[in-house]
Amino acid sequence: DTGVSQNPRHKITKRGQNVTFRCDPISEHNRLYWYRQTLGQGPEFLTYFQNEAQLEKSRLLSDRFSAERPKGSFSTLEIQRTEQGDSAMYLCASSLGRNTEAFFGQGTRLTVV
Amino acid sequence: GNSVTQMEGPVTLSEEAFLTINCTYTATGYPSLFWYVQYPGEGLQLLLKATKADDKGSNKGFEATYRKETTSFHLEKGSVQVSDSAVYFCALKNAGNMLTFGGGTRLMVKP
């Protein structure tokens, strides 16, 4: 297992387009998290899954954002009608349980032009 | 709500210098505290953690002590190396499942 994998690593899109990112967590990790990191800032929590259930969503996650984790394995994060303010690094993390270490992927850098 | 405040960078040091990166937090209850490191081109990695007051987390020569009375978790290293150049993030996890991060501090170590 090579860790948390995120694809694509970079995405450039025009304003108004939809984009989808994928995260493959470490095998058997039942918890999966999405964070957003803007330039010069720390990561901000977006949403969290335990297995296939989405249990928490940040107020940062507007109606244009949707995340899924079918079958409790990989997860996708979709942004509809992208805006320039969506430009950021989107990070995925997974963990085995509540009090265990969260392992982060390298992130997907989104640029909206 | 929860929040984490770190000293702003960049912090520029010569090799073998002593490092301190300040971190203070605001939280209800008794959070766990973490330091993460992000090397250039890589993902966030857990550097060390402490789960209760007066605990000391340590790893790779770095240390941080959970000080409840001052709500602080300062990161220290006695002798930095060029390979320590990275961005360091202080974070906390409370009763919820998510991490709350500080803004990050860039460390640059010159030979």
GROMACS .gro file of N, CA and C in nm, chain A residues 9 31 33 35 37 40-43 45 48 56 91 98-102 104-106, chain B residues 36 38 41-46 49 89 93-99 101-104:
model
  126
    9ARG      N    1  -0.346   1.533  -0.985
    9ARG     CA    2  -0.262   1.616  -0.898
    9ARG      C    3  -0.286   1.764  -0.924
   31ARG      N    4  -1.217   0.567   0.791
   31ARG     CA    5  -1.249   0.709   0.800
   31ARG      C    6  -1.177   0.785   0.688
   33TYR      N    7  -1.141   1.188   0.509
   33TYR     CA    8  -1.164   1.330   0.532
   33TYR      C    9  -1.125   1.409   0.408
   35TYR      N   10  -1.018   1.810   0.308
   35TYR     CA   11  -0.981   1.942   0.356
   35TYR      C   12  -0.950   2.030   0.235
   37GLN      N   13  -0.709   2.374   0.131
   37GLN     CA   14  -0.597   2.457   0.175
   37GLN      C   15  -0.572   2.565   0.071
   40GLY      N   16  -0.087   2.981   0.155
   40GLY     CA   17  -0.042   3.048   0.276
   40GLY      C   18  -0.126   3.022   0.399
   41GLN      N   19  -0.224   2.934   0.387
   41GLN     CA   20  -0.311   2.904   0.500
   41GLN      C   21  -0.302   2.756   0.538
   42GLY      N   22  -0.352   2.724   0.656
   42GLY     CA   23  -0.360   2.585   0.695
   42GLY      C   24  -0.482   2.518   0.635
   43PRO      N   25  -0.483   2.387   0.631
   43PRO     CA   26  -0.599   2.315   0.578
   43PRO      C   27  -0.724   2.342   0.661
   45PHE      N   28  -1.120   2.196   0.730
   45PHE     CA   29  -1.204   2.077   0.718
   45PHE      C   30  -1.324   2.104   0.628
   48TYR      N   31  -1.638   1.461   0.622
   48TYR     CA   32  -1.583   1.339   0.680
   48TYR      C   33  -1.679   1.222   0.658
   56GLU      N   34  -2.015   1.429   0.876
   56GLU     CA   35  -2.001   1.570   0.911
   56GLU      C   36  -1.972   1.651   0.786
   91LEU      N   37  -0.723   1.843  -0.015
   91LEU     CA   38  -0.650   1.735   0.051
   91LEU      C   39  -0.747   1.628   0.099
   98ARG      N   40  -1.095   0.657   1.525
   98ARG     CA   41  -1.109   0.794   1.572
   98ARG      C   42  -0.980   0.848   1.631
   99ASN      N   43  -0.911   0.771   1.709
   99ASN     CA   44  -0.793   0.822   1.780
   99ASN      C   45  -0.663   0.773   1.717
  100THR      N   46  -0.670   0.743   1.588
  100THR     CA   47  -0.548   0.701   1.519
  100THR      C   48  -0.504   0.809   1.423
  101GLU      N   49  -0.379   0.799   1.378
  101GLU     CA   50  -0.321   0.901   1.292
  101GLU      C   51  -0.395   0.911   1.160
  102ALA      N   52  -0.415   1.034   1.117
  102ALA     CA   53  -0.470   1.058   0.984
  102ALA      C   54  -0.355   1.074   0.886
  104PHE      N   55  -0.233   1.180   0.510
  104PHE     CA   56  -0.278   1.271   0.405
  104PHE      C   57  -0.221   1.232   0.269
  105GLY      N   58  -0.300   1.256   0.167
  105GLY     CA   59  -0.252   1.247   0.031
  105GLY      C   60  -0.178   1.374  -0.009
  106GLN      N   61  -0.125   1.375  -0.131
  106GLN     CA   62  -0.048   1.490  -0.178
  106GLN      C   63  -0.137   1.603  -0.227
  149TYR      N   64   0.216   1.883   1.235
  149TYR     CA   65   0.233   1.821   1.105
  149TYR      C   66   0.342   1.896   1.030
  151GLN      N   67   0.507   1.957   0.627
  151GLN     CA   68   0.485   1.943   0.483
  151GLN      C   69   0.615   1.979   0.413
  154GLY      N   70   0.663   1.958  -0.213
  154GLY     CA   71   0.611   1.859  -0.307
  154GLY      C   72   0.551   1.735  -0.244
  155GLU      N   73   0.538   1.734  -0.113
  155GLU     CA   74   0.484   1.616  -0.046
  155GLU      C   75   0.358   1.650   0.034
  156GLY      N   76   0.289   1.547   0.078
  156GLY     CA   77   0.170   1.566   0.158
  156GLY      C   78   0.204   1.593   0.303
  157LEU      N   79   0.103   1.630   0.381
  157LEU     CA   80   0.121   1.652   0.524
  157LEU      C   81   0.159   1.521   0.593
  158GLN      N   82   0.255   1.531   0.684
  158GLN     CA   83   0.294   1.413   0.762
  158GLN      C   84   0.287   1.448   0.910
  159LEU      N   85   0.237   1.354   0.988
  159LEU     CA   86   0.235   1.375   1.131
  159LEU      C   87   0.378   1.374   1.185
  162LYS      N   88   0.266   1.422   1.846
  162LYS     CA   89   0.137   1.454   1.904
  162LYS      C   90   0.142   1.440   2.055
  202PHE      N   91   0.280   2.278   1.063
  202PHE     CA   92   0.144   2.314   1.101
  202PHE      C   93   0.112   2.258   1.239
  206LYS      N   94  -0.738   1.840   1.773
  206LYS     CA   95  -0.857   1.761   1.748
  206LYS      C   96  -0.934   1.751   1.878
  207ASN      N   97  -1.059   1.792   1.872
  207ASN     CA   98  -1.141   1.794   1.992
  207ASN      C   99  -1.239   1.678   1.986
  208ALA      N  100  -1.354   1.696   2.045
  208ALA     CA  101  -1.451   1.586   2.050
  208ALA      C  102  -1.497   1.546   1.912
  209GLY      N  103  -1.489   1.637   1.817
  209GLY     CA  104  -1.526   1.605   1.681
  209GLY      C  105  -1.420   1.521   1.613
  210ASN      N  106  -1.439   1.495   1.489
  210ASN     CA  107  -1.347   1.409   1.417
  210ASN      C  108  -1.247   1.484   1.331
  211MET      N  109  -1.263   1.614   1.319
  211MET     CA  110  -1.177   1.686   1.228
  211MET      C  111  -1.062   1.755   1.300
  212LEU      N  112  -0.955   1.779   1.223
  212LEU     CA  113  -0.842   1.855   1.272
  212LEU      C  114  -0.864   2.003   1.241
  214PHE      N  115  -0.640   2.335   1.200
  214PHE     CA  116  -0.500   2.369   1.177
  214PHE      C  117  -0.473   2.517   1.198
  215GLY      N  118  -0.349   2.546   1.235
  215GLY     CA  119  -0.300   2.683   1.230
  215GLY      C  120  -0.261   2.717   1.087
  216GLY      N  121  -0.214   2.838   1.068
  216GLY     CA  122  -0.184   2.886   0.934
  216GLY      C  123  -0.053   2.835   0.875
  217GLY      N  124   0.027   2.768   0.955
  217GLY     CA  125   0.152   2.714   0.905
  217GLY      C  126   0.268   2.812   0.924
   0.00000   0.00000   0.00000
